[in-house]
Structure formats: C-alpha cells, structure tokens
Amino acid sequence: MSETGTLGESQGTQRALWADAGWRRWVAASSAARLSGTMAAFALLLAGEAATGSYASGAWMASAYAFGAAVAAPVRGRGMDRRRLPEGLLGPMLGMAGLSLALAVACTVRAPLPLLLGLSLLLGVVPAGVFGAYRALMPTLLPPRLLEPAFSIDAVLIEVQWVVGPPLVGALALVHPALALVTMAACNAGGALLNRRMPTREPPPASTAPGERVSLAPFRTGLPGLVYLGVVANGVSWGLVDAAIPPRLEEVGARAESWGLLAALLSATSAAGGLLAANTRRPGSDAGALRRGLLYLSLWGVLLVPTGLMGQAWGIGLWLGAAGFFLAPQTALFISLLQRRLPADRHAEGFALFNAGWALGIGAGSAVAAVLLDVASPQLAMLLSGAAPVVVALVGRLSRHTRADSP
C-alpha cells in the first residue's frame, strides 16, 4: 500500500474513533482524572517549598507521592480487575480529592515535614490503579480495529493534559501554591461525576489473577518486562528534570514557576510527535515495535543531557522541546505492546503496573534530585537526567526480543 493510502486509512480510522460516543465520554472522564496527575509532582514541589522554605523538602514530597503510587499499583490494579467499572473508581477518586484538600490545608498552616510526607504518600496510594482501570475499559468501548489508534491518540491526549497541568500549577502558585492542590481535588471530584455516563464493564467471570498473593510473572518476564523497564527509566529521567529545573531556572535568573511553561512546551512537542506517529503508523511485528520504542527512548535520553549545559532558560526549553518529540510515540508503542501481550483478565493490573513503573521511576529520580540539591547542584541533576533511558535502551536493544517475535 502506498504512503498516501496508509495515511488516508489512518485518518479514516481516527474519524471513526472520534465518531464513537463511548470513546468521547471516556476521553472526557479520563482527562478530568488525569489532569490532577500531571499537576501533582510540581504542585507538591512548590507546596513543600512554601511550607518549609526548601525545594529539597518539596522534592521529597513528590518522591513520597510517586513511591506510594508505585508500591500500591499491583494490588490496587488487581482489585480493579475484579470490580465493575467505572463504579469501582468512585472511592479512589473521591479519596484523592479529600487528600488533596488535606494537603492544601497542611501546607497553608506550614505543617511539619513528616506530616506532609505522610499525606503525600497517601496521595499516591489511594488512587493507584485508577489510570490502569481507565485503559482496561477501552476494549469494552471499542471494536478491536480501533484499539491501536485509540492507544496512540490516548498517548497524545496525555501530552495535551501535560500541556495544561504544569502551567496551571505555575499560574496558581503565583497566588498561592495550595491552590493547585485544591484544583486537583476538583479534577478528581469532576471525573467521578463524569464516570456516571460511561459504559459499564463487568469483571471477567474467571481470572488468572492469583488471589491476594502477589504474582507478577506475566509482567516481569519477556517483552512486557522490557517495556516496564523502559517506563521506569523514563520516570527516573522525568523525576530528575521535574525536581531540578525549578531551582535551576532561579540560578539562571528566571522564576521557578516558569517550569510550568517549559513543561507545556515539552508536552506540546510530545503531542506533535505522537500525532505524527499515529498518522504514519505501520503494521509490523512486536519485535519491530519494541525496536522503535527503544530508539525513541534513547533519543529522549540523549536530548535531555544538554539541558544541564544551558545557561539561559530559552536554551533549556529548546532541548526539552526536542526531547519531548520522542516521548508520546514511545508511550503509544509500549502501551500497544502490553495490550497485545498481557492476559485479557489482568489488563487493569498490567496497565496499573505501567503507571507504577512511571511513578517508581519518578520517585527514584525525585529522591536523587533531592539529595543532589542538598549536596551538589541542580545542574548536575539535569546532566544525569538522560542516563537511565540511554542505558535501558542499549540493554533492551541487545535482548532477543528485539530480534524475533518471541512468545
């Protein structure tokens, strides 16, 4: 088939996707919930600095939030596989709203750091599994032919939310940092209301899930294991960037809140890359898709390194924008691979682990950044931000799963 024919077929498929009312409702509901996730790390960083006077404290709060989400995701995701959806999302989303309000109050009254860390940890634990459950709903909404383009468009939609979330945090912080946490509460409450218009997915009649015993065998081995490792590496790089750039911007004479605009630029280029990939997607083997994903992962990492060498905010933004172009395409490829390779009755758990890998990486990256902000400099943290993606991409490329379509 010619390139023009492939492009026309892809555009026709996307038109069919957006014509589906269930898909549009899913987009509205999931976007409301996810927006708070794009705000969380930056909101905690600024709220922690406002409460304690230290960016390192804010970085530890972001790290606690991310680690809480990562640790809780397997159990919470497994629970979502056993529940009727989206009804099972109500409690976690309302709990996230309540905790966001509690953190807003705690930061306003300058509560001690241990309390702030505890609330940040719970903020990650309570909604863990929610985003995986949203992805598990997609096969219920759409015919199989629309699933792959839906995952590609979903990766772009996530970037659109990243365009909105961090700048919104920065703008609200100019009034008071706690306002971002209040907005996160409103997002989750609104998402819970929108879920009422979503189609229902009954829990699978039988499950390969191993009861209450934790078993990650379908997820940690083979091709899925490489995908999760790539996601963790991405999270490490993002955790370092997210925590280190605000104080680095102050070093070069800009406002820390400007990170919101730079994050929006990164996400805008990521969305552009995702749209291009969605419109030029080509069929191929799982091994071929994994090779492309690892290539995008390595390019993301390589282009992050120069952000640590720039002496002006526009230079940092330039390299962030270039790196962002490869973020959404790899996310779409990784999610599509998982959808094809994981047991159908453990999709919510598998996708929750995808988010857990991202959160685990962010937690680790934020913790490293917190240490470096105390003992070294934001510049060193930014120089190290691309290391994990490049190393994982190189290791993955040597794997047999990039050479053959292994089961």
PDB file of N, CA and C in Angstrom, residues 216-260:
ATOM      1  N   LEU A 216       3.731 -11.439  39.808  1.00  0.00           N
ATOM      2  CA  LEU A 216       3.922 -10.554  38.670  1.00  0.00           C
ATOM      3  C   LEU A 216       4.546 -11.285  37.490  1.00  0.00           C
ATOM      4  N   ALA A 217       4.436 -12.619  37.473  1.00  0.00           N
ATOM      5  CA  ALA A 217       5.088 -13.398  36.425  1.00  0.00           C
ATOM      6  C   ALA A 217       4.719 -12.967  35.010  1.00  0.00           C
ATOM      7  N   PRO A 218       3.433 -12.708  34.694  1.00  0.00           N
ATOM      8  CA  PRO A 218       3.122 -12.304  33.312  1.00  0.00           C
ATOM      9  C   PRO A 218       3.691 -10.944  32.941  1.00  0.00           C
ATOM     10  N   PHE A 219       4.119 -10.184  33.939  1.00  0.00           N
ATOM     11  CA  PHE A 219       4.533  -8.805  33.687  1.00  0.00           C
ATOM     12  C   PHE A 219       6.042  -8.610  33.710  1.00  0.00           C
ATOM     13  N   ARG A 220       6.746  -9.439  34.480  1.00  0.00           N
ATOM     14  CA  ARG A 220       8.162  -9.134  34.695  1.00  0.00           C
ATOM     15  C   ARG A 220       9.085  -9.849  33.726  1.00  0.00           C
ATOM     16  N   THR A 221       8.578 -10.804  32.944  1.00  0.00           N
ATOM     17  CA  THR A 221       9.442 -11.580  32.063  1.00  0.00           C
ATOM     18  C   THR A 221       9.139 -11.272  30.605  1.00  0.00           C
ATOM     19  N   GLY A 222      10.133 -11.559  29.754  1.00  0.00           N
ATOM     20  CA  GLY A 222       9.941 -11.409  28.328  1.00  0.00           C
ATOM     21  C   GLY A 222       9.760  -9.963  27.898  1.00  0.00           C
ATOM     22  N   LEU A 223       9.025  -9.802  26.807  1.00  0.00           N
ATOM     23  CA  LEU A 223       8.826  -8.469  26.236  1.00  0.00           C
ATOM     24  C   LEU A 223       8.153  -7.507  27.205  1.00  0.00           C
ATOM     25  N   PRO A 224       7.076  -7.900  27.929  1.00  0.00           N
ATOM     26  CA  PRO A 224       6.496  -6.949  28.891  1.00  0.00           C
ATOM     27  C   PRO A 224       7.497  -6.439  29.913  1.00  0.00           C
ATOM     28  N   GLY A 225       8.412  -7.318  30.347  1.00  0.00           N
ATOM     29  CA  GLY A 225       9.413  -6.881  31.314  1.00  0.00           C
ATOM     30  C   GLY A 225      10.282  -5.763  30.769  1.00  0.00           C
ATOM     31  N   LEU A 226      10.652  -5.852  29.490  1.00  0.00           N
ATOM     32  CA  LEU A 226      11.446  -4.782  28.876  1.00  0.00           C
ATOM     33  C   LEU A 226      10.653  -3.483  28.777  1.00  0.00           C
ATOM     34  N   VAL A 227       9.370  -3.613  28.465  1.00  0.00           N
ATOM     35  CA  VAL A 227       8.534  -2.420  28.385  1.00  0.00           C
ATOM     36  C   VAL A 227       8.488  -1.721  29.738  1.00  0.00           C
ATOM     37  N   TYR A 228       8.240  -2.480  30.807  1.00  0.00           N
ATOM     38  CA  TYR A 228       8.173  -1.874  32.133  1.00  0.00           C
ATOM     39  C   TYR A 228       9.507  -1.256  32.532  1.00  0.00           C
ATOM     40  N   LEU A 229      10.600  -1.897  32.158  1.00  0.00           N
ATOM     41  CA  LEU A 229      11.916  -1.345  32.477  1.00  0.00           C
ATOM     42  C   LEU A 229      12.118  -0.007  31.765  1.00  0.00           C
ATOM     43  N   GLY A 230      11.667   0.071  30.511  1.00  0.00           N
ATOM     44  CA  GLY A 230      11.757   1.333  29.787  1.00  0.00           C
ATOM     45  C   GLY A 230      10.929   2.428  30.436  1.00  0.00           C
ATOM     46  N   VAL A 231       9.747   2.053  30.939  1.00  0.00           N
ATOM     47  CA  VAL A 231       8.887   3.032  31.593  1.00  0.00           C
ATOM     48  C   VAL A 231       9.542   3.554  32.879  1.00  0.00           C
ATOM     49  N   VAL A 232      10.157   2.656  33.653  1.00  0.00           N
ATOM     50  CA  VAL A 232      10.855   3.080  34.874  1.00  0.00           C
ATOM     51  C   VAL A 232      11.978   4.058  34.526  1.00  0.00           C
ATOM     52  N   ALA A 233      12.741   3.750  33.475  1.00  0.00           N
ATOM     53  CA  ALA A 233      13.830   4.639  33.069  1.00  0.00           C
ATOM     54  C   ALA A 233      13.298   6.013  32.682  1.00  0.00           C
ATOM     55  N   ASN A 234      12.170   6.039  31.983  1.00  0.00           N
ATOM     56  CA  ASN A 234      11.547   7.311  31.644  1.00  0.00           C
ATOM     57  C   ASN A 234      11.187   8.094  32.895  1.00  0.00           C
ATOM     58  N   GLY A 235      10.617   7.378  33.880  1.00  0.00           N
ATOM     59  CA  GLY A 235      10.223   8.042  35.115  1.00  0.00           C
ATOM     60  C   GLY A 235      11.406   8.623  35.868  1.00  0.00           C
ATOM     61  N   VAL A 236      12.520   7.888  35.898  1.00  0.00           N
ATOM     62  CA  VAL A 236      13.727   8.399  36.567  1.00  0.00           C
ATOM     63  C   VAL A 236      14.156   9.725  35.940  1.00  0.00           C
ATOM     64  N   SER A 237      14.173   9.757  34.609  1.00  0.00           N
ATOM     65  CA  SER A 237      14.593  10.992  33.937  1.00  0.00           C
ATOM     66  C   SER A 237      13.625  12.127  34.240  1.00  0.00           C
ATOM     67  N   TRP A 238      12.318  11.817  34.225  1.00  0.00           N
ATOM     68  CA  TRP A 238      11.346  12.877  34.493  1.00  0.00           C
ATOM     69  C   TRP A 238      11.439  13.356  35.937  1.00  0.00           C
ATOM     70  N   GLY A 239      11.639  12.450  36.890  1.00  0.00           N
ATOM     71  CA  GLY A 239      11.763  12.849  38.287  1.00  0.00           C
ATOM     72  C   GLY A 239      12.928  13.798  38.505  1.00  0.00           C
ATOM     73  N   LEU A 240      14.051  13.518  37.850  1.00  0.00           N
ATOM     74  CA  LEU A 240      15.209  14.406  37.958  1.00  0.00           C
ATOM     75  C   LEU A 240      14.920  15.777  37.351  1.00  0.00           C
ATOM     76  N   VAL A 241      14.343  15.782  36.158  1.00  0.00           N
ATOM     77  CA  VAL A 241      14.050  17.054  35.485  1.00  0.00           C
ATOM     78  C   VAL A 241      13.032  17.863  36.273  1.00  0.00           C
ATOM     79  N   ASP A 242      11.954  17.196  36.704  1.00  0.00           N
ATOM     80  CA  ASP A 242      10.860  17.894  37.368  1.00  0.00           C
ATOM     81  C   ASP A 242      11.306  18.563  38.665  1.00  0.00           C
ATOM     82  N   ALA A 243      12.217  17.915  39.384  1.00  0.00           N
ATOM     83  CA  ALA A 243      12.673  18.480  40.656  1.00  0.00           C
ATOM     84  C   ALA A 243      13.824  19.468  40.483  1.00  0.00           C
ATOM     85  N   ALA A 244      14.641  19.275  39.447  1.00  0.00           N
ATOM     86  CA  ALA A 244      15.866  20.080  39.329  1.00  0.00           C
ATOM     87  C   ALA A 244      15.675  21.356  38.522  1.00  0.00           C
ATOM     88  N   ILE A 245      14.766  21.370  37.578  1.00  0.00           N
ATOM     89  CA  ILE A 245      14.663  22.544  36.716  1.00  0.00           C
ATOM     90  C   ILE A 245      14.168  23.788  37.458  1.00  0.00           C
ATOM     91  N   PRO A 246      13.145  23.722  38.347  1.00  0.00           N
ATOM     92  CA  PRO A 246      12.734  24.966  39.021  1.00  0.00           C
ATOM     93  C   PRO A 246      13.879  25.695  39.737  1.00  0.00           C
ATOM     94  N   PRO A 247      14.684  25.014  40.587  1.00  0.00           N
ATOM     95  CA  PRO A 247      15.801  25.753  41.188  1.00  0.00           C
ATOM     96  C   PRO A 247      16.873  26.139  40.176  1.00  0.00           C
ATOM     97  N   ARG A 248      17.027  25.334  39.119  1.00  0.00           N
ATOM     98  CA  ARG A 248      17.999  25.695  38.081  1.00  0.00           C
ATOM     99  C   ARG A 248      17.565  26.965  37.347  1.00  0.00           C
ATOM    100  N   LEU A 249      16.259  27.111  37.121  1.00  0.00           N
ATOM    101  CA  LEU A 249      15.751  28.321  36.479  1.00  0.00           C
ATOM    102  C   LEU A 249      16.059  29.557  37.330  1.00  0.00           C
ATOM    103  N   GLU A 250      15.946  29.413  38.641  1.00  0.00           N
ATOM    104  CA  GLU A 250      16.297  30.539  39.513  1.00  0.00           C
ATOM    105  C   GLU A 250      17.780  30.875  39.409  1.00  0.00           C
ATOM    106  N   GLU A 251      18.620  29.836  39.224  1.00  0.00           N
ATOM    107  CA  GLU A 251      20.055  30.078  39.075  1.00  0.00           C
ATOM    108  C   GLU A 251      20.377  30.890  37.816  1.00  0.00           C
ATOM    109  N   VAL A 252      19.581  30.709  36.761  1.00  0.00           N
ATOM    110  CA  VAL A 252      19.872  31.422  35.510  1.00  0.00           C
ATOM    111  C   VAL A 252      19.042  32.697  35.390  1.00  0.00           C
ATOM    112  N   GLY A 253      18.395  33.104  36.504  1.00  0.00           N
ATOM    113  CA  GLY A 253      17.706  34.384  36.531  1.00  0.00           C
ATOM    114  C   GLY A 253      16.249  34.361  36.154  1.00  0.00           C
ATOM    115  N   ALA A 254      15.646  33.173  36.036  1.00  0.00           N
ATOM    116  CA  ALA A 254      14.219  33.067  35.707  1.00  0.00           C
ATOM    117  C   ALA A 254      13.443  32.671  36.959  1.00  0.00           C
ATOM    118  N   ARG A 255      12.116  32.717  36.880  1.00  0.00           N
ATOM    119  CA  ARG A 255      11.271  32.299  38.002  1.00  0.00           C
ATOM    120  C   ARG A 255      11.102  30.790  37.992  1.00  0.00           C
ATOM    121  N   ALA A 256      11.052  30.192  39.184  1.00  0.00           N
ATOM    122  CA  ALA A 256      10.850  28.746  39.275  1.00  0.00           C
ATOM    123  C   ALA A 256       9.527  28.330  38.642  1.00  0.00           C
ATOM    124  N   GLU A 257       8.495  29.198  38.746  1.00  0.00           N
ATOM    125  CA  GLU A 257       7.190  28.876  38.186  1.00  0.00           C
ATOM    126  C   GLU A 257       7.225  28.755  36.662  1.00  0.00           C
ATOM    127  N   SER A 258       8.291  29.249  36.030  1.00  0.00           N
ATOM    128  CA  SER A 258       8.418  29.141  34.573  1.00  0.00           C
ATOM    129  C   SER A 258       8.547  27.693  34.111  1.00  0.00           C
ATOM    130  N   TRP A 259       8.870  26.791  35.031  1.00  0.00           N
ATOM    131  CA  TRP A 259       8.933  25.371  34.672  1.00  0.00           C
ATOM    132  C   TRP A 259       7.588  24.897  34.129  1.00  0.00           C
ATOM    133  N   GLY A 260       6.493  25.482  34.601  1.00  0.00           N
ATOM    134  CA  GLY A 260       5.189  25.106  34.069  1.00  0.00           C
ATOM    135  C   GLY A 260       5.100  25.349  32.573  1.00  0.00           C
TER     136      GLY A 260
END
